[in-house]
Amino acid sequence: MANVILLNPFEVPAGKEEEALALWERGADVMRKSPGFISTRLHRAISPDARFQLINMAEWESVQHFKAAVESDDFKEAVAGGMEEVPHFPGLYEVIRT
Amino acid sequence: MANVILLNPFEVPAGKEEEALALWERGADVMRKSPGFISTRLHRAISPDARFQLINMAEWESVQHFKAAVESDDFKEAVAGGMEEVPHFPGLYEVIRT
């Protein structure tokens, strides 16, 4: 099965960048150890007026691998209480044009 | 100067995917010929419930190159009348974590 790409734009409230970064770190630590994880890249906006100050991208071997990781107790514990404060819009994608 | 990454999530209204793809094609045709353009990848959501059905990523040699391309008459003509119908949230980014 083809690899899938997670893209997750974060609407970081003013003054919450450090908190959002720490949240990302905790989640990424779990993801990196999960079966099917390939790589991750966290993008930070160069300009403060970008709607999404952080956008996470990660590559996974399959939808099933990603879902198993997100639904794991380890991941839920790692990000508990943080995600609600940072609106985010995750989706799984495939590249259709280059 | 370090390369910069454009990320542009598109909120594609129901039934407008073909129109949004055509809009992306017209814009990309101009971008590919512009000085400083490196590459582009268009991501389509695997699931219909993702907030952003399309997310464009492009790599540019610099902020200046990207801005010159976006502000060019060729680009404005290529996407004229299309962008207003598809809410989108472009930003320029750097990778801060891997």
PDB file of C-alpha atoms in Angstrom:
ATOM      1  CA  MET A   1       0.000   0.000   0.000  1.00  0.00           C
ATOM      2  CA  ALA A   2       1.215   3.494  -0.836  1.00  0.00           C
ATOM      3  CA  ASN A   3       2.580   5.749   1.864  1.00  0.00           C
ATOM      4  CA  VAL A   4       0.270   8.438   3.193  1.00  0.00           C
ATOM      5  CA  ILE A   5       1.032  11.974   4.286  1.00  0.00           C
ATOM      6  CA  LEU A   6      -0.368  13.605   7.381  1.00  0.00           C
ATOM      7  CA  LEU A   7      -0.752  17.366   7.139  1.00  0.00           C
ATOM      8  CA  ASN A   8      -1.892  19.161  10.271  1.00  0.00           C
ATOM      9  CA  PRO A   9      -2.187  22.963  10.320  1.00  0.00           C
ATOM     10  CA  PHE A  10      -2.190  24.484  13.851  1.00  0.00           C
ATOM     11  CA  GLU A  11      -3.950  27.761  14.614  1.00  0.00           C
ATOM     12  CA  VAL A  12      -1.638  28.815  17.419  1.00  0.00           C
ATOM     13  CA  PRO A  13      -3.205  31.424  19.747  1.00  0.00           C
ATOM     14  CA  ALA A  14      -1.050  34.504  20.441  1.00  0.00           C
ATOM     15  CA  GLY A  15       1.508  33.778  23.125  1.00  0.00           C
ATOM     16  CA  LYS A  16       1.004  30.010  22.931  1.00  0.00           C
ATOM     17  CA  GLU A  17       3.829  29.128  20.532  1.00  0.00           C
ATOM     18  CA  GLU A  18       6.101  27.584  23.183  1.00  0.00           C
ATOM     19  CA  GLU A  19       3.217  25.517  24.515  1.00  0.00           C
ATOM     20  CA  ALA A  20       2.284  24.345  21.018  1.00  0.00           C
ATOM     21  CA  LEU A  21       5.900  23.369  20.309  1.00  0.00           C
ATOM     22  CA  ALA A  22       6.120  21.391  23.545  1.00  0.00           C
ATOM     23  CA  LEU A  23       2.864  19.638  22.640  1.00  0.00           C
ATOM     24  CA  TRP A  24       4.246  18.760  19.211  1.00  0.00           C
ATOM     25  CA  GLU A  25       7.448  17.396  20.789  1.00  0.00           C
ATOM     26  CA  ARG A  26       5.520  15.137  23.151  1.00  0.00           C
ATOM     27  CA  GLY A  27       3.367  13.792  20.335  1.00  0.00           C
ATOM     28  CA  ALA A  28       6.311  13.356  17.963  1.00  0.00           C
ATOM     29  CA  ASP A  29       8.279  11.376  20.570  1.00  0.00           C
ATOM     30  CA  VAL A  30       5.515   8.780  20.615  1.00  0.00           C
ATOM     31  CA  MET A  31       4.967   8.822  16.853  1.00  0.00           C
ATOM     32  CA  ARG A  32       8.648   8.202  16.071  1.00  0.00           C
ATOM     33  CA  LYS A  33       8.507   4.928  18.021  1.00  0.00           C
ATOM     34  CA  SER A  34       5.276   3.748  16.391  1.00  0.00           C
ATOM     35  CA  PRO A  35       5.173   1.027  13.701  1.00  0.00           C
ATOM     36  CA  GLY A  36       4.819   2.456  10.215  1.00  0.00           C
ATOM     37  CA  PHE A  37       6.235   5.906  11.040  1.00  0.00           C
ATOM     38  CA  ILE A  38       8.600   7.160   8.333  1.00  0.00           C
ATOM     39  CA  SER A  39       9.388  10.832   8.980  1.00  0.00           C
ATOM     40  CA  THR A  40       8.055  14.146  10.254  1.00  0.00           C
ATOM     41  CA  ARG A  41       8.728  17.809   9.530  1.00  0.00           C
ATOM     42  CA  LEU A  42       7.358  20.704  11.544  1.00  0.00           C
ATOM     43  CA  HIS A  43       6.959  23.959   9.582  1.00  0.00           C
ATOM     44  CA  ARG A  44       6.886  27.350  11.312  1.00  0.00           C
ATOM     45  CA  ALA A  45       5.536  30.418   9.522  1.00  0.00           C
ATOM     46  CA  ILE A  46       8.093  33.062   8.630  1.00  0.00           C
ATOM     47  CA  SER A  47       5.498  35.822   8.933  1.00  0.00           C
ATOM     48  CA  PRO A  48       3.324  36.399  12.028  1.00  0.00           C
ATOM     49  CA  ASP A  49       0.240  37.040   9.884  1.00  0.00           C
ATOM     50  CA  ALA A  50      -0.011  33.495   8.524  1.00  0.00           C
ATOM     51  CA  ARG A  51      -3.283  31.894   9.637  1.00  0.00           C
ATOM     52  CA  PHE A  52      -1.479  28.689  10.633  1.00  0.00           C
ATOM     53  CA  GLN A  53       1.716  29.422  12.540  1.00  0.00           C
ATOM     54  CA  LEU A  54       2.688  25.745  12.635  1.00  0.00           C
ATOM     55  CA  ILE A  55       1.994  23.009  10.098  1.00  0.00           C
ATOM     56  CA  ASN A  56       3.071  19.471  10.802  1.00  0.00           C
ATOM     57  CA  MET A  57       3.793  17.021   8.019  1.00  0.00           C
ATOM     58  CA  ALA A  58       4.493  13.342   8.602  1.00  0.00           C
ATOM     59  CA  GLU A  59       4.863  10.359   6.342  1.00  0.00           C
ATOM     60  CA  TRP A  60       3.387   6.975   7.313  1.00  0.00           C
ATOM     61  CA  GLU A  61       3.467   3.573   5.693  1.00  0.00           C
ATOM     62  CA  SER A  62      -0.337   3.344   5.669  1.00  0.00           C
ATOM     63  CA  VAL A  63      -3.554   4.847   6.967  1.00  0.00           C
ATOM     64  CA  GLN A  64      -3.835   1.884   9.336  1.00  0.00           C
ATOM     65  CA  HIS A  65      -0.412   2.538  10.887  1.00  0.00           C
ATOM     66  CA  PHE A  66      -1.223   6.206  11.446  1.00  0.00           C
ATOM     67  CA  LYS A  67      -4.623   5.492  12.979  1.00  0.00           C
ATOM     68  CA  ALA A  68      -3.192   2.870  15.317  1.00  0.00           C
ATOM     69  CA  ALA A  69      -0.609   5.383  16.553  1.00  0.00           C
ATOM     70  CA  VAL A  70      -3.109   8.230  17.065  1.00  0.00           C
ATOM     71  CA  GLU A  71      -5.522   5.960  18.898  1.00  0.00           C
ATOM     72  CA  SER A  72      -2.835   4.475  21.166  1.00  0.00           C
ATOM     73  CA  ASP A  73      -2.906   5.171  24.889  1.00  0.00           C
ATOM     74  CA  ASP A  74       0.698   6.408  24.714  1.00  0.00           C
ATOM     75  CA  PHE A  75      -0.201   9.108  22.212  1.00  0.00           C
ATOM     76  CA  LYS A  76      -3.374  10.153  24.025  1.00  0.00           C
ATOM     77  CA  GLU A  77      -1.438  10.514  27.274  1.00  0.00           C
ATOM     78  CA  ALA A  78       1.353  12.472  25.588  1.00  0.00           C
ATOM     79  CA  VAL A  79      -0.958  15.157  24.207  1.00  0.00           C
ATOM     80  CA  ALA A  80      -3.646  15.087  26.906  1.00  0.00           C
ATOM     81  CA  GLY A  81      -5.039  18.506  27.742  1.00  0.00           C
ATOM     82  CA  GLY A  82      -3.007  20.296  25.118  1.00  0.00           C
ATOM     83  CA  MET A  83      -4.785  19.773  21.834  1.00  0.00           C
ATOM     84  CA  GLU A  84      -7.994  21.548  22.877  1.00  0.00           C
ATOM     85  CA  GLU A  85      -6.147  24.852  23.281  1.00  0.00           C
ATOM     86  CA  VAL A  86      -4.643  24.776  19.823  1.00  0.00           C
ATOM     87  CA  PRO A  87      -7.234  24.381  17.041  1.00  0.00           C
ATOM     88  CA  HIS A  88      -5.844  22.020  14.438  1.00  0.00           C
ATOM     89  CA  PHE A  89      -7.119  20.382  11.271  1.00  0.00           C
ATOM     90  CA  PRO A  90      -5.388  17.066  10.586  1.00  0.00           C
ATOM     91  CA  GLY A  91      -5.922  15.118   7.396  1.00  0.00           C
ATOM     92  CA  LEU A  92      -4.314  12.273   5.495  1.00  0.00           C
ATOM     93  CA  TYR A  93      -3.246  13.074   1.957  1.00  0.00           C
ATOM     94  CA  GLU A  94      -1.794  11.685  -1.217  1.00  0.00           C
ATOM     95  CA  VAL A  95       0.270  13.686  -3.699  1.00  0.00           C
ATOM     96  CA  ILE A  96      -1.729  14.083  -6.933  1.00  0.00           C
ATOM     97  CA  ARG A  97       0.377  16.633  -8.853  1.00  0.00           C
ATOM     98  CA  THR A  98       4.036  17.609  -8.944  1.00  0.00           C
TER      99      THR A  98
ATOM    100  CA  MET B   1      19.579  32.676   1.650  1.00  0.00           C
ATOM    101  CA  ALA B   2      17.763  29.519   2.755  1.00  0.00           C
ATOM    102  CA  ASN B   3      14.951  28.085   0.666  1.00  0.00           C
ATOM    103  CA  VAL B   4      11.414  28.770   1.824  1.00  0.00           C
ATOM    104  CA  ILE B   5       8.342  26.564   1.698  1.00  0.00           C
ATOM    105  CA  LEU B   6       4.908  27.714   0.656  1.00  0.00           C
ATOM    106  CA  LEU B   7       2.052  25.822   2.267  1.00  0.00           C
ATOM    107  CA  ASN B   8      -1.436  26.696   1.107  1.00  0.00           C
ATOM    108  CA  PRO B   9      -4.463  24.813   2.464  1.00  0.00           C
ATOM    109  CA  PHE B  10      -7.598  25.115   0.267  1.00  0.00           C
ATOM    110  CA  GLU B  11     -11.094  24.860   1.708  1.00  0.00           C
ATOM    111  CA  VAL B  12     -12.728  23.407  -1.375  1.00  0.00           C
ATOM    112  CA  PRO B  13     -16.529  23.883  -1.440  1.00  0.00           C
ATOM    113  CA  ALA B  14     -18.563  20.738  -2.193  1.00  0.00           C
ATOM    114  CA  GLY B  15     -18.699  20.078  -5.909  1.00  0.00           C
ATOM    115  CA  LYS B  16     -15.870  22.493  -6.696  1.00  0.00           C
ATOM    116  CA  GLU B  17     -12.931  20.064  -6.733  1.00  0.00           C
ATOM    117  CA  GLU B  18     -12.507  20.058 -10.527  1.00  0.00           C
ATOM    118  CA  GLU B  19     -12.617  23.842 -10.571  1.00  0.00           C
ATOM    119  CA  ALA B  20     -10.058  24.079  -7.770  1.00  0.00           C
ATOM    120  CA  LEU B  21      -7.743  21.640  -9.565  1.00  0.00           C
ATOM    121  CA  ALA B  22      -7.984  23.630 -12.795  1.00  0.00           C
ATOM    122  CA  LEU B  23      -7.190  26.802 -10.844  1.00  0.00           C
ATOM    123  CA  TRP B  24      -4.155  25.140  -9.285  1.00  0.00           C
ATOM    124  CA  GLU B  25      -2.962  23.958 -12.729  1.00  0.00           C
ATOM    125  CA  ARG B  26      -3.195  27.453 -14.184  1.00  0.00           C
ATOM    126  CA  GLY B  27      -1.286  28.954 -11.271  1.00  0.00           C
ATOM    127  CA  ALA B  28       1.326  26.190 -11.244  1.00  0.00           C
ATOM    128  CA  ASP B  29       2.011  26.619 -14.976  1.00  0.00           C
ATOM    129  CA  VAL B  30       3.077  30.209 -14.300  1.00  0.00           C
ATOM    130  CA  MET B  31       4.976  29.379 -11.118  1.00  0.00           C
ATOM    131  CA  ARG B  32       7.068  26.658 -12.785  1.00  0.00           C
ATOM    132  CA  LYS B  33       8.434  29.238 -15.248  1.00  0.00           C
ATOM    133  CA  SER B  34       9.203  31.837 -12.565  1.00  0.00           C
ATOM    134  CA  PRO B  35      12.744  32.581 -11.341  1.00  0.00           C
ATOM    135  CA  GLY B  36      13.482  30.915  -8.011  1.00  0.00           C
ATOM    136  CA  PHE B  37      10.851  28.164  -8.324  1.00  0.00           C
ATOM    137  CA  ILE B  38      12.178  24.778  -7.181  1.00  0.00           C
ATOM    138  CA  SER B  39       9.274  22.324  -6.945  1.00  0.00           C
ATOM    139  CA  THR B  40       5.609  21.899  -6.086  1.00  0.00           C
ATOM    140  CA  ARG B  41       3.440  19.104  -4.737  1.00  0.00           C
ATOM    141  CA  LEU B  42      -0.348  19.182  -4.555  1.00  0.00           C
ATOM    142  CA  HIS B  43      -1.861  17.040  -1.795  1.00  0.00           C
ATOM    143  CA  ARG B  44      -5.436  15.748  -1.964  1.00  0.00           C
ATOM    144  CA  ALA B  45      -7.203  14.491   1.146  1.00  0.00           C
ATOM    145  CA  ILE B  46      -7.888  10.765   1.254  1.00  0.00           C
ATOM    146  CA  SER B  47     -11.001  11.299   3.358  1.00  0.00           C
ATOM    147  CA  PRO B  48     -13.888  13.622   2.393  1.00  0.00           C
ATOM    148  CA  ASP B  49     -14.168  14.930   5.957  1.00  0.00           C
ATOM    149  CA  ALA B  50     -10.781  16.680   6.015  1.00  0.00           C
ATOM    150  CA  ARG B  51     -11.242  20.432   6.472  1.00  0.00           C
ATOM    151  CA  PHE B  52      -8.780  21.156   3.677  1.00  0.00           C
ATOM    152  CA  GLN B  53      -9.372  18.923   0.665  1.00  0.00           C
ATOM    153  CA  LEU B  54      -6.308  20.289  -1.132  1.00  0.00           C
ATOM    154  CA  ILE B  55      -3.012  21.530   0.302  1.00  0.00           C
ATOM    155  CA  ASN B  56      -0.372  22.920  -1.989  1.00  0.00           C
ATOM    156  CA  MET B  57       3.292  22.835  -1.064  1.00  0.00           C
ATOM    157  CA  ALA B  58       5.999  24.552  -3.082  1.00  0.00           C
ATOM    158  CA  GLU B  59       9.657  25.203  -2.535  1.00  0.00           C
ATOM    159  CA  TRP B  60      11.209  28.531  -3.554  1.00  0.00           C
ATOM    160  CA  GLU B  61      14.737  29.858  -3.459  1.00  0.00           C
ATOM    161  CA  SER B  62      13.699  32.873  -1.385  1.00  0.00           C
ATOM    162  CA  VAL B  63      10.784  34.931  -0.089  1.00  0.00           C
ATOM    163  CA  GLN B  64      11.614  37.555  -2.713  1.00  0.00           C
ATOM    164  CA  HIS B  65      11.369  35.078  -5.585  1.00  0.00           C
ATOM    165  CA  PHE B  66       8.008  33.816  -4.365  1.00  0.00           C
ATOM    166  CA  LYS B  67       6.590  37.299  -3.870  1.00  0.00           C
ATOM    167  CA  ALA B  68       7.742  38.440  -7.302  1.00  0.00           C
ATOM    168  CA  ALA B  69       5.965  35.454  -8.881  1.00  0.00           C
ATOM    169  CA  VAL B  70       2.705  35.941  -6.954  1.00  0.00           C
ATOM    170  CA  GLU B  71       2.611  39.644  -7.740  1.00  0.00           C
ATOM    171  CA  SER B  72       3.360  39.146 -11.440  1.00  0.00           C
ATOM    172  CA  ASP B  73       0.713  40.018 -14.033  1.00  0.00           C
ATOM    173  CA  ASP B  74       1.036  36.521 -15.508  1.00  0.00           C
ATOM    174  CA  PHE B  75       0.079  34.887 -12.228  1.00  0.00           C
ATOM    175  CA  LYS B  76      -2.756  37.310 -11.508  1.00  0.00           C
ATOM    176  CA  GLU B  77      -4.222  36.666 -14.957  1.00  0.00           C
ATOM    177  CA  ALA B  78      -3.874  32.910 -14.578  1.00  0.00           C
ATOM    178  CA  VAL B  79      -5.899  32.736 -11.365  1.00  0.00           C
ATOM    179  CA  ALA B  80      -8.223  35.706 -11.955  1.00  0.00           C
ATOM    180  CA  GLY B  81     -11.753  35.113 -10.718  1.00  0.00           C
ATOM    181  CA  GLY B  82     -10.996  31.707  -9.253  1.00  0.00           C
ATOM    182  CA  MET B  83      -9.340  32.308  -5.908  1.00  0.00           C
ATOM    183  CA  GLU B  84     -12.310  34.106  -4.343  1.00  0.00           C
ATOM    184  CA  GLU B  85     -14.454  30.973  -4.619  1.00  0.00           C
ATOM    185  CA  VAL B  86     -11.979  28.745  -2.827  1.00  0.00           C
ATOM    186  CA  PRO B  87     -10.943  30.046   0.616  1.00  0.00           C
ATOM    187  CA  HIS B  88      -7.219  29.457   1.055  1.00  0.00           C
ATOM    188  CA  PHE B  89      -4.609  30.320   3.653  1.00  0.00           C
ATOM    189  CA  PRO B  90      -1.138  30.635   2.149  1.00  0.00           C
ATOM    190  CA  GLY B  91       1.953  31.118   4.252  1.00  0.00           C
ATOM    191  CA  LEU B  92       5.710  30.861   3.870  1.00  0.00           C
ATOM    192  CA  TYR B  93       7.429  28.454   6.229  1.00  0.00           C
ATOM    193  CA  GLU B  94      10.738  27.089   7.390  1.00  0.00           C
ATOM    194  CA  VAL B  95      11.294  23.595   8.782  1.00  0.00           C
ATOM    195  CA  ILE B  96      12.151  23.852  12.488  1.00  0.00           C
ATOM    196  CA  ARG B  97      11.961  20.201  13.606  1.00  0.00           C
ATOM    197  CA  THR B  98      12.443  16.828  11.935  1.00  0.00           C
TER     198      THR B  98
END
